[in-house]
Coordinates of C-alpha atoms (C1' of nucleotides) in Angstrom, one line a residue:
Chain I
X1 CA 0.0 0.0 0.0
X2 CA 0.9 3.3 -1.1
X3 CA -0.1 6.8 -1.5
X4 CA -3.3 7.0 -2.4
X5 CA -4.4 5.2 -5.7
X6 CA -8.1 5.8 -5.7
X7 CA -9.7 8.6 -4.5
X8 CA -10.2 7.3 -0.7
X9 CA -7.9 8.3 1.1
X10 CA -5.1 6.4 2.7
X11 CA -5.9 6.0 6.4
X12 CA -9.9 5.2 5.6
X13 CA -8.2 2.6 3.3
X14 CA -6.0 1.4 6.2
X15 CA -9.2 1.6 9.0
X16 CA -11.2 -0.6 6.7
X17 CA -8.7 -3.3 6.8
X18 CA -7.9 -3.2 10.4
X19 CA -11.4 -3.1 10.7
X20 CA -11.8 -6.4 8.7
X21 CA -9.3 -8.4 11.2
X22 CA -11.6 -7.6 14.6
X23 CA -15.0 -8.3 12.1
X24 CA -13.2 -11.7 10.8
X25 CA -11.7 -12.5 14.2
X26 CA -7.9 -12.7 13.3
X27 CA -7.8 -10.1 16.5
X28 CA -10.4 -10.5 19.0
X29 CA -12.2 -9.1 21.5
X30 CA -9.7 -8.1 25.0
X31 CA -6.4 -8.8 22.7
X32 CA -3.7 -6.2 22.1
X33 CA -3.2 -5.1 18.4
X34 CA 0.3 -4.8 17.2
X35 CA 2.1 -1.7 17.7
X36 CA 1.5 1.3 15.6
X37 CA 4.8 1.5 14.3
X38 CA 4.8 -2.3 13.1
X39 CA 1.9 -1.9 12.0
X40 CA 2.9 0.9 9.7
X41 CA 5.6 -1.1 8.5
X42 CA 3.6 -3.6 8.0
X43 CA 0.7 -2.2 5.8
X44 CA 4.0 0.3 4.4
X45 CA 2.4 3.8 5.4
X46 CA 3.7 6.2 7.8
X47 CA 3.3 5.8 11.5
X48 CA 1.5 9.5 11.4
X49 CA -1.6 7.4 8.7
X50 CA -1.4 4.4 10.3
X51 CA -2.2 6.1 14.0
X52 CA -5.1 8.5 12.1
X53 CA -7.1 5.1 11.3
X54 CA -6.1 4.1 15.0
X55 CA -7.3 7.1 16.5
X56 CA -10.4 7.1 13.8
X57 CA -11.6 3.4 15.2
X58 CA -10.9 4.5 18.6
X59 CA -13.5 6.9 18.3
X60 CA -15.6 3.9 16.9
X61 CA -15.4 2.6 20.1
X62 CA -14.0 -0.6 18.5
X63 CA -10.4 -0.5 20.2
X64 CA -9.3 1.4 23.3
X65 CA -5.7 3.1 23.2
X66 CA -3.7 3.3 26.7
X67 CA -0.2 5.2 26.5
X68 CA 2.1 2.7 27.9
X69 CA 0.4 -0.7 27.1
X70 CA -0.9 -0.7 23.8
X71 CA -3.9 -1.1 21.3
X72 CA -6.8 -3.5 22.5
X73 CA -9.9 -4.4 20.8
X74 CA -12.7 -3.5 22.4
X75 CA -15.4 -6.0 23.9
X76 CA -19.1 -4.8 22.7
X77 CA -20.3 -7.1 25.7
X78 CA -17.8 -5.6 28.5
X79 CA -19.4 -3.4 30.9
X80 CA -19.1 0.4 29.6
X81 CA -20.1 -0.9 26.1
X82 CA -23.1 -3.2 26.4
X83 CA -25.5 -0.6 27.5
X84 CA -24.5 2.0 25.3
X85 CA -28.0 1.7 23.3
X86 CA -29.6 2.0 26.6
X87 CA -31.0 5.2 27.8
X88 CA -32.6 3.9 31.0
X89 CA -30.7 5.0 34.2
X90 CA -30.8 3.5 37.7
X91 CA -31.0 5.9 40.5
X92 CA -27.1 6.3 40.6
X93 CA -27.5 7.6 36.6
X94 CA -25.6 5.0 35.3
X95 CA -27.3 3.8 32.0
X96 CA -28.7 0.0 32.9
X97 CA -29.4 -2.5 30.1
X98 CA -31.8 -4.8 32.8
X99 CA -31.3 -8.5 33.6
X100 CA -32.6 -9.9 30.5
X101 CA -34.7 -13.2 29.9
X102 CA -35.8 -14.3 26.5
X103 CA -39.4 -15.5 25.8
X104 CA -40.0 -16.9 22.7
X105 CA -38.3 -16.5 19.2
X106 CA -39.8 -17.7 16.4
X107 CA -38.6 -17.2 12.3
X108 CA -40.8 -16.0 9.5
X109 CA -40.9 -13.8 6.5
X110 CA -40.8 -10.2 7.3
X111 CA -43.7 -7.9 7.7
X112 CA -44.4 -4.5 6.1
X113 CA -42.8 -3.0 9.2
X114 CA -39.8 -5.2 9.2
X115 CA -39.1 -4.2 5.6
X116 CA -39.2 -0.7 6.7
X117 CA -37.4 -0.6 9.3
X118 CA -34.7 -3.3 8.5
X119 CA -34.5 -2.7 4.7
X120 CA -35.2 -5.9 3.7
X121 CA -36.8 -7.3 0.7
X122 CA -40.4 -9.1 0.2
X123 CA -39.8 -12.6 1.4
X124 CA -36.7 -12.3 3.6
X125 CA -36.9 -14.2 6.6
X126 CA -36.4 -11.9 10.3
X127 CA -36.5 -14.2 13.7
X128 CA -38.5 -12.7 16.4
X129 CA -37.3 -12.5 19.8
X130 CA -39.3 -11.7 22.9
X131 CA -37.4 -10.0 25.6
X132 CA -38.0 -9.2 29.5
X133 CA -35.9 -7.1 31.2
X134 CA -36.2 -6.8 34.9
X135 CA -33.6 -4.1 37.5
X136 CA -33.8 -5.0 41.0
X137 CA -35.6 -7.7 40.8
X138 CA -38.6 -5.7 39.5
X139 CA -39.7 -6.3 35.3
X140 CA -39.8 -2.4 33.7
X141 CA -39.9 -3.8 30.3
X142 CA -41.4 -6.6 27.5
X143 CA -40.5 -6.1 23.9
X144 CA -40.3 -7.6 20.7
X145 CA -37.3 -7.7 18.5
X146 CA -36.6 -8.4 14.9
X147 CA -33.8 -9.3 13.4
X148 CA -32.9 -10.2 9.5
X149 CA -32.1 -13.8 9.2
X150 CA -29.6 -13.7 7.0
X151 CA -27.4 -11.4 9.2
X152 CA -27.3 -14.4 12.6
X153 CA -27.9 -17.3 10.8
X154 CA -28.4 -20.5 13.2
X155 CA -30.1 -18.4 16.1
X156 CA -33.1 -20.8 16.8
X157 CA -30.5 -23.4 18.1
X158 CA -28.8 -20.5 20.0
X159 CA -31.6 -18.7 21.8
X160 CA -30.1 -17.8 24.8
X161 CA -27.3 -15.3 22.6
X162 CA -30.9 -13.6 21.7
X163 CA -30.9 -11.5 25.1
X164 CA -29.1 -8.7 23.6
X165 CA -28.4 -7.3 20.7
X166 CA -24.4 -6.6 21.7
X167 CA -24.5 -10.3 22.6
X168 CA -25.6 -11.0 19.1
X169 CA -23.2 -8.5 17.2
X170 CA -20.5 -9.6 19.0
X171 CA -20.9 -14.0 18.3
X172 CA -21.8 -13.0 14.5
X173 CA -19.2 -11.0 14.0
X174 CA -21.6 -7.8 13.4
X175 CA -19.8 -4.7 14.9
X176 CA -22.3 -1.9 16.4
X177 CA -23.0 1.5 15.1
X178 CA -25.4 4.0 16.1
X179 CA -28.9 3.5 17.5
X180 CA -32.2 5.9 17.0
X181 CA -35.1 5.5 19.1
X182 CA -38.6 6.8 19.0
X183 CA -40.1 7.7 22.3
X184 CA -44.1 7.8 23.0
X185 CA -46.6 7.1 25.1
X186 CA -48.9 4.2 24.7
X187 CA -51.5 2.6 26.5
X188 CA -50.6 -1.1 25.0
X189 CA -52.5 -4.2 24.5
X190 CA -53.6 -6.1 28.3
X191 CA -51.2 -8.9 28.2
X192 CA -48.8 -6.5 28.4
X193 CA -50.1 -4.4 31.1
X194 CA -50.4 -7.5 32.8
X195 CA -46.8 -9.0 32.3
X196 CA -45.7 -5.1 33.5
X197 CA -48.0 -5.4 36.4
X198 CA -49.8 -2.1 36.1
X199 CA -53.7 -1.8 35.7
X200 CA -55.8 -2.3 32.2
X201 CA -55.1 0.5 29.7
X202 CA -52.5 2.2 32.1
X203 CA -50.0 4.6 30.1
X204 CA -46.1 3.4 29.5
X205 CA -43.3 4.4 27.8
X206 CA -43.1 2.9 24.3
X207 CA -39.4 2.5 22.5
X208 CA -39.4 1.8 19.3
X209 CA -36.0 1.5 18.3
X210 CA -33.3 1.0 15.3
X211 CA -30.0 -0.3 16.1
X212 CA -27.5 -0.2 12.8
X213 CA -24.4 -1.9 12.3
X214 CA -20.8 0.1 12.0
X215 CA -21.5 -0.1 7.9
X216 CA -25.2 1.5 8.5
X217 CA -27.5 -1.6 7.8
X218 CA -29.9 -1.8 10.3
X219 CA -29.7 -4.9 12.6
X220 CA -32.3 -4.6 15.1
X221 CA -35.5 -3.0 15.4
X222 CA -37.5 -3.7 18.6
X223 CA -40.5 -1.8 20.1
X224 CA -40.6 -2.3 24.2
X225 CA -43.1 -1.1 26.5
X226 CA -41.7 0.4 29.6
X227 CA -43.1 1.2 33.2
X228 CA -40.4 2.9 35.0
X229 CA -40.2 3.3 39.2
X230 CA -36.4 4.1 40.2
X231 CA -35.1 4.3 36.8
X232 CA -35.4 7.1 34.9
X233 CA -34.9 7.5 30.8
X234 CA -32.6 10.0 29.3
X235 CA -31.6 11.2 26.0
X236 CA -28.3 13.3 25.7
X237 CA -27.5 15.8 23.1
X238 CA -24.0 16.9 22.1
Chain F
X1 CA 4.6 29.5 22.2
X2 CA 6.8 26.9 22.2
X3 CA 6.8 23.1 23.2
X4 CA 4.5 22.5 26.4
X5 CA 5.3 24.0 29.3
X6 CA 3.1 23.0 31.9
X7 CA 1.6 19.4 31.5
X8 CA -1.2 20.5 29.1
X9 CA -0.7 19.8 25.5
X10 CA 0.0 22.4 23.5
X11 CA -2.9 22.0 20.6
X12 CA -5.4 22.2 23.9
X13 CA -4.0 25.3 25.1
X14 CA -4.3 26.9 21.5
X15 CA -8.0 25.3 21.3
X16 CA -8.6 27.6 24.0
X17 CA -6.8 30.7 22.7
X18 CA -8.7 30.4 19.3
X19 CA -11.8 29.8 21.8
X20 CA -10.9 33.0 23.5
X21 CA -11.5 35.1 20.0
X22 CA -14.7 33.4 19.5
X23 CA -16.3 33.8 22.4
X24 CA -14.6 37.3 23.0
X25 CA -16.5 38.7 20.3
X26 CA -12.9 39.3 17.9
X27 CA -13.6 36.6 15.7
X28 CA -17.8 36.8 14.8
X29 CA -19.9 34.0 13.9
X30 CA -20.1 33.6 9.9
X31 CA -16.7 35.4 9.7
X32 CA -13.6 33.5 8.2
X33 CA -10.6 32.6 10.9
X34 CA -7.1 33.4 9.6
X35 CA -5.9 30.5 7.3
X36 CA -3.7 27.7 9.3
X37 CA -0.2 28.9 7.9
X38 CA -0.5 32.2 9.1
X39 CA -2.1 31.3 12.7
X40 CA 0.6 28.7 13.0
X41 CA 3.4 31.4 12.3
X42 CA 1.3 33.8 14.3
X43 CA 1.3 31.5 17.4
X44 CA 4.6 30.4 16.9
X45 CA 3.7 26.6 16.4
X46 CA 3.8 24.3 13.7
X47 CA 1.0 24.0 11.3
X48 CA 0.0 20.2 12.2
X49 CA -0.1 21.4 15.8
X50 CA -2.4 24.1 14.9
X51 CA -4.3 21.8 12.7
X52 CA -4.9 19.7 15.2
X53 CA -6.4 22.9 17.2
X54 CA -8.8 23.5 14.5
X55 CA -9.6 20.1 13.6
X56 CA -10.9 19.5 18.2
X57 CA -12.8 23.1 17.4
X58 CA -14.8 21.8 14.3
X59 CA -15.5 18.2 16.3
X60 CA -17.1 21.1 19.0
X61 CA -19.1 22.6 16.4
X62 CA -17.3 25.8 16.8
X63 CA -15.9 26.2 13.5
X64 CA -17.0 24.8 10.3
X65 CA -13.8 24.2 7.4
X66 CA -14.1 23.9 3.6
X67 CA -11.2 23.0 1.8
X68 CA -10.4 25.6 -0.8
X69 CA -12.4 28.0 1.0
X70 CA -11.8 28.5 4.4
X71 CA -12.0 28.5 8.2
X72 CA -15.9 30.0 9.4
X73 CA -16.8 30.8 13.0
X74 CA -20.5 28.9 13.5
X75 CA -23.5 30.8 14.3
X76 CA -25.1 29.1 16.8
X77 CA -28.1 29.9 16.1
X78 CA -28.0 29.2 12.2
X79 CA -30.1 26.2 11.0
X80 CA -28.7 23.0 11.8
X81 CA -27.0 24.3 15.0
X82 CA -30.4 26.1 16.5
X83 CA -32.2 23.0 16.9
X84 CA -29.3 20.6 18.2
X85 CA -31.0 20.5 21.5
X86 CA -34.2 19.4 20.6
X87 CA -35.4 15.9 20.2
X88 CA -38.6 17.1 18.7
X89 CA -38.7 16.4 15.0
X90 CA -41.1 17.0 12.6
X91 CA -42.9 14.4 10.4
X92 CA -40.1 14.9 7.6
X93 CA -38.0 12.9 10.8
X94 CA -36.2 16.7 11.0
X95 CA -35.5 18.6 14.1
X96 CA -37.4 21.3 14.7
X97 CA -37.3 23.8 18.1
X98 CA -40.6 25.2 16.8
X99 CA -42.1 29.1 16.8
X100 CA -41.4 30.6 20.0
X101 CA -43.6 32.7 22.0
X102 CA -42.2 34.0 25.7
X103 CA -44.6 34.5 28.4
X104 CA -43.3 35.6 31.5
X105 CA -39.9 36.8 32.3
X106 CA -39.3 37.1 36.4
X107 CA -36.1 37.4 38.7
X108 CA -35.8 35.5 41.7
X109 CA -33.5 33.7 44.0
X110 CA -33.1 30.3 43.3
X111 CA -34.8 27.8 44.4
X112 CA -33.4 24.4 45.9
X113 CA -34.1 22.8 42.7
X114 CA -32.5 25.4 40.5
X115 CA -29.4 25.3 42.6
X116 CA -29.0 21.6 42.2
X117 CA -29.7 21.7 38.3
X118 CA -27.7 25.1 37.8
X119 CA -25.3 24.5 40.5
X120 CA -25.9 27.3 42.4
X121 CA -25.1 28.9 45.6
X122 CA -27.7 30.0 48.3
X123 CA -29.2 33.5 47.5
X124 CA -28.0 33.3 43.5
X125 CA -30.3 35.0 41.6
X126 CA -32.1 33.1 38.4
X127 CA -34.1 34.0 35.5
X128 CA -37.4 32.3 35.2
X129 CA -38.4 32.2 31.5
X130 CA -42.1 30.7 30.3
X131 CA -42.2 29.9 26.9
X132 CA -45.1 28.2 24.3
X133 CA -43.8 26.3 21.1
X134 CA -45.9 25.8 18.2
X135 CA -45.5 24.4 15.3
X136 CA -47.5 24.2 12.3
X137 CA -49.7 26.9 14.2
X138 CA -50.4 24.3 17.0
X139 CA -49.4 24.6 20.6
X140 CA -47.3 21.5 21.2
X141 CA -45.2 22.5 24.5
X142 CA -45.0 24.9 27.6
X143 CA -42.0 25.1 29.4
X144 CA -40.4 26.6 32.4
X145 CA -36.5 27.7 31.9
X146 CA -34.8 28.6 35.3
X147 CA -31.0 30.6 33.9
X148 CA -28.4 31.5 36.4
X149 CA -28.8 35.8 36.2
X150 CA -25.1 36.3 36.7
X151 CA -24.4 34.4 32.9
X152 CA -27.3 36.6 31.2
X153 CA -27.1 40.5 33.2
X154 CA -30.6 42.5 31.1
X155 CA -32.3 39.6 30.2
X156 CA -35.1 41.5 31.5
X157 CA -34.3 44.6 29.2
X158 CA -34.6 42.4 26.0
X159 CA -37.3 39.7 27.2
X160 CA -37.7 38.9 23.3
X161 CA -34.2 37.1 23.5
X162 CA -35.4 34.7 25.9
X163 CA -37.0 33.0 23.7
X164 CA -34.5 30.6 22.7
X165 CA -31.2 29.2 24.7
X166 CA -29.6 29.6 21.6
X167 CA -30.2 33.4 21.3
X168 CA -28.9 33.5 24.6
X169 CA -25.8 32.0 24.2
X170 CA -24.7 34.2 21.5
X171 CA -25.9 37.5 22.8
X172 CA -24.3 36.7 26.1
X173 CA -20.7 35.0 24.1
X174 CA -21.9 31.7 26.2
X175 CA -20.6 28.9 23.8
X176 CA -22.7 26.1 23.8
X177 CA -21.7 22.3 25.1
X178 CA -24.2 19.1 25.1
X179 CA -27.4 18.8 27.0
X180 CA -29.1 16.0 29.2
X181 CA -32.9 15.6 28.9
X182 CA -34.9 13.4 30.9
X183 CA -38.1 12.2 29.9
X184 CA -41.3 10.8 31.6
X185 CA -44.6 10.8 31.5
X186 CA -46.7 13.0 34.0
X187 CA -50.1 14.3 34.3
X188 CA -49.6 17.9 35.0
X189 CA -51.7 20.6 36.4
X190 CA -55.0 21.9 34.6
X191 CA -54.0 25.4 33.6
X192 CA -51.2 23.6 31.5
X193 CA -53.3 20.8 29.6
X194 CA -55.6 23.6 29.2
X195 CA -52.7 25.7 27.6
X196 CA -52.1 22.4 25.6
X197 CA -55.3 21.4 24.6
X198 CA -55.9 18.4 26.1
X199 CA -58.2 17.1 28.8
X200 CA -57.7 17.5 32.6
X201 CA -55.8 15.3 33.7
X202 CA -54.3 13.8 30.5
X203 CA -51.0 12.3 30.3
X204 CA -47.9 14.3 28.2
X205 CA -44.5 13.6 27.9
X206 CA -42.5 15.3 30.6
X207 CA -39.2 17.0 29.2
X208 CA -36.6 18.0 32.1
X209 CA -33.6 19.1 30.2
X210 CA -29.9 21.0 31.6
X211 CA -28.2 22.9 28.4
X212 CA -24.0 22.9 29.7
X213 CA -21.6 25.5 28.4
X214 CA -18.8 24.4 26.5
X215 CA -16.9 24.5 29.8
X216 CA -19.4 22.8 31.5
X217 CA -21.1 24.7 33.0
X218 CA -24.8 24.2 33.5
X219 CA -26.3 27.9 32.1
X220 CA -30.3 26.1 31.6
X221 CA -32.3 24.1 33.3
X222 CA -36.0 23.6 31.6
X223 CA -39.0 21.4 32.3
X224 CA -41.4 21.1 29.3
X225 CA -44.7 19.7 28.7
X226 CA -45.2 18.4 25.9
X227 CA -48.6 17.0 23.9
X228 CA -47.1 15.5 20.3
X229 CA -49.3 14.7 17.2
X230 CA -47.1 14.2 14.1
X231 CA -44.3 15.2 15.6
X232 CA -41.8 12.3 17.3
X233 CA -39.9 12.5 19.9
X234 CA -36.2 10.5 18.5
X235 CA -33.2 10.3 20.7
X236 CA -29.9 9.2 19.4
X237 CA -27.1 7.0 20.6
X238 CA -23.5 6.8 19.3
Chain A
dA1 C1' -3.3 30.9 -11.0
dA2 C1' -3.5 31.7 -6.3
dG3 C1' -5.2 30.4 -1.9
dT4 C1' -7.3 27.3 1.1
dG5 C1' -7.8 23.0 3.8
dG6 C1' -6.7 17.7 3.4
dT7 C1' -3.3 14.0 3.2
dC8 C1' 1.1 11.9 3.8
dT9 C1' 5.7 11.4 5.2
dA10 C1' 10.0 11.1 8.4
dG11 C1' 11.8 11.8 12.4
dA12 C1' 12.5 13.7 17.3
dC13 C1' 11.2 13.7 21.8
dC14 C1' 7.8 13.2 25.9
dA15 C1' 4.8 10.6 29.2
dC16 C1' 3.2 6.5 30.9
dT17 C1' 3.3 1.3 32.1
dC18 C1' 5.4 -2.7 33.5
dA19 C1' 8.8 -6.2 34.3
Chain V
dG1 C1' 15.1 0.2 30.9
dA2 C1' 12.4 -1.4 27.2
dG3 C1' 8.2 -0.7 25.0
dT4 C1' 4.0 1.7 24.2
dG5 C1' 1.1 5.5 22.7
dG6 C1' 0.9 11.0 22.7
dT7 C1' 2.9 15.3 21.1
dC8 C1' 5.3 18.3 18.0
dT9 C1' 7.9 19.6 14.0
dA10 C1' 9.0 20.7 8.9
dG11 C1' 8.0 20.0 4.6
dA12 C1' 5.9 17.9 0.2
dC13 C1' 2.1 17.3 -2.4
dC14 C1' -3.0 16.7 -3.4
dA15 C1' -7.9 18.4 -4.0
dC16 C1' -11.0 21.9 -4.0
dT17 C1' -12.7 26.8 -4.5
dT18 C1' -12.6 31.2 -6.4
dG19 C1' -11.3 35.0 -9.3

DNA sequence: AAGTGGTCTAGACCACTCA
DNA sequence: GAGTGGTCTAGACCACTTG
């Protein structure tokens, strides 16, 4: 590799393939990275590119740089990262992601909606995960995910990797983006008033949200009802 | 200028000497900054080093640069700045802070609340702004916005600039940071789901928000309510 | 053609971590 | 002390905008 022989430049060139050894798991998750200045050799750029698509992918969250150690690829599951799409706080404000059990998932050809939001094709197949997420012992939230098929192929005999979606990036090899959620209220159906524990037609918190992979396809849409006591939800703006 | 000499790198320390113009009022927003040669040779660095300045203040949304035109100060309360702080967007799925009408304007000590959210000290004084945002002609929110006084001196002489924290930022040379918003759902008192529209007792979304300086600061501290119809409330996560 | 920011290089030195 | 990332420099060349 040298200058630049398209019209991309060099260090997106160099990020993309360092990118492609953490998404193809030659270096994985909690592992250091070789050094900036082998890598340079290595790739044959200067060490000043090479650390520009270091520091680029360490603002994508996917590798964490410590003066003194070295390069590590991040874990999408570790504490910090796995409730990053998460804007439900505990009482201390720290964003909570909820002790999650899975209820049913089921595969099938994907609705209207599911086209929409996951732009998919007529006929592609999405599997449908139930989730219940309970803090403290208490449940604040049911939902219903759905995922494209094609992108965690094998998931039926896997169900338990279902809980999250950072759990399911993470085994397929999917690496995590940005995440958009609508917020509403809703007074939702009774079985899920029930499940929530609060009376017939009571009013919740509905998110309906989009989670999209690093490359911008989105991987997840889920819609979860949401009765909050202690925990609080916030949205921050930079 | 030369080399670091205290512990603080030098491209921070110019980041907040260019920051100095800005909010000093010598550089104005929409204005072109000196090219990076000539700041470089006027600072007595080297041009990556200034670079580097530039590149942190365009990450902050302070300046905006165009290769082969320029470096531009931002006016904060141009188009797709004015609105950053809103998770309100129209049915286009744009932002929108909506058409701003100011009720009251009063000055008061602040209360135990406003200290907490502002940071305040006992017997600080605050500005207590009450604002109605419409959009499309319809009243979709009332607020309350609690400002520390000492950041805004004769916001009672210009009550029209209230209207927006925006406007108050760059009258005042506050540059702007990120914001926090917490949302829930309350039922609040009659004269405001009159104001709204909506029946007694009806349940809106509850917007508490703190707007943060660029330093830090906390400079507003608002509680909205909020009755949606095709407008969405969308929070994003990186 | 002149002026601007964007990319890339090569090398020096500093600050931090760990054996 | 060896190894790592972080800062800073000096200079070349590229890509884009404007007159």
């Amino acid at each position: 590799m040298a200058k630049q022989f398209v019209n991309r430049p060099l260090y997106l060139q160099l990020r993309d393939a360092l990118v492609q050894k953490i998404a193809g798991g030659d270096w994985r998750p909690g592992t250091a990275i070789p050094n900036e200045a082998d890598l340079a050799v290595d790739f044959g750029v200067s060490a000043g590119t090479m650390r520009k698509a270091l520091d680029l992918m360490e603002a994508e969250r996917l590798v964490t740089r410590k003066q003194g150690r070295g390069t590590f690829v991040n874990d999408p599951t570790a504490d910090g990262l796995a409730v990053r799409f998460s804007n439900i706080r505990n009482a201390d404000g720290h964003r909570i992601a909820g002790d999650v059990e899975v209820g049913s998932i089921v595969q099938a050809p994907a609705t209207d909606g599911e086209i929409g939001h996951l732009r998919l094709r007529r006929g592609d197949e999405v599997y449908r995960v139930q989730r219940f997420r309970s803090h403290n012992g208490r449940l604040y939230m049911v939902e219903d995910a759905a995922l494209p098929a094609a992108l965690f192929p094998g998931l039926l005999q896997q169900p338990s990797l279902g809980n999250r979606i950072v759990v399911l990036a993470r085994h397929w090899g999917v690496l995590l983006g940005r995440s958009q959620e609508r917020v509403s209220i809703s007074h939702p159906e009774k079985e899920i008033t029930d499940a929530l524990g609060c009376p017939a037609g009571a009013f919740v918190l509905s998110l309906d949200r989009v989670v999209f992979a690093l490359d911008g396809r989105p991987i997840e849409w889920r819609v979860g009802y949401c009765q909050l006591a202690d925990e609080q939800y916030v949205a921050e703006m930079a």
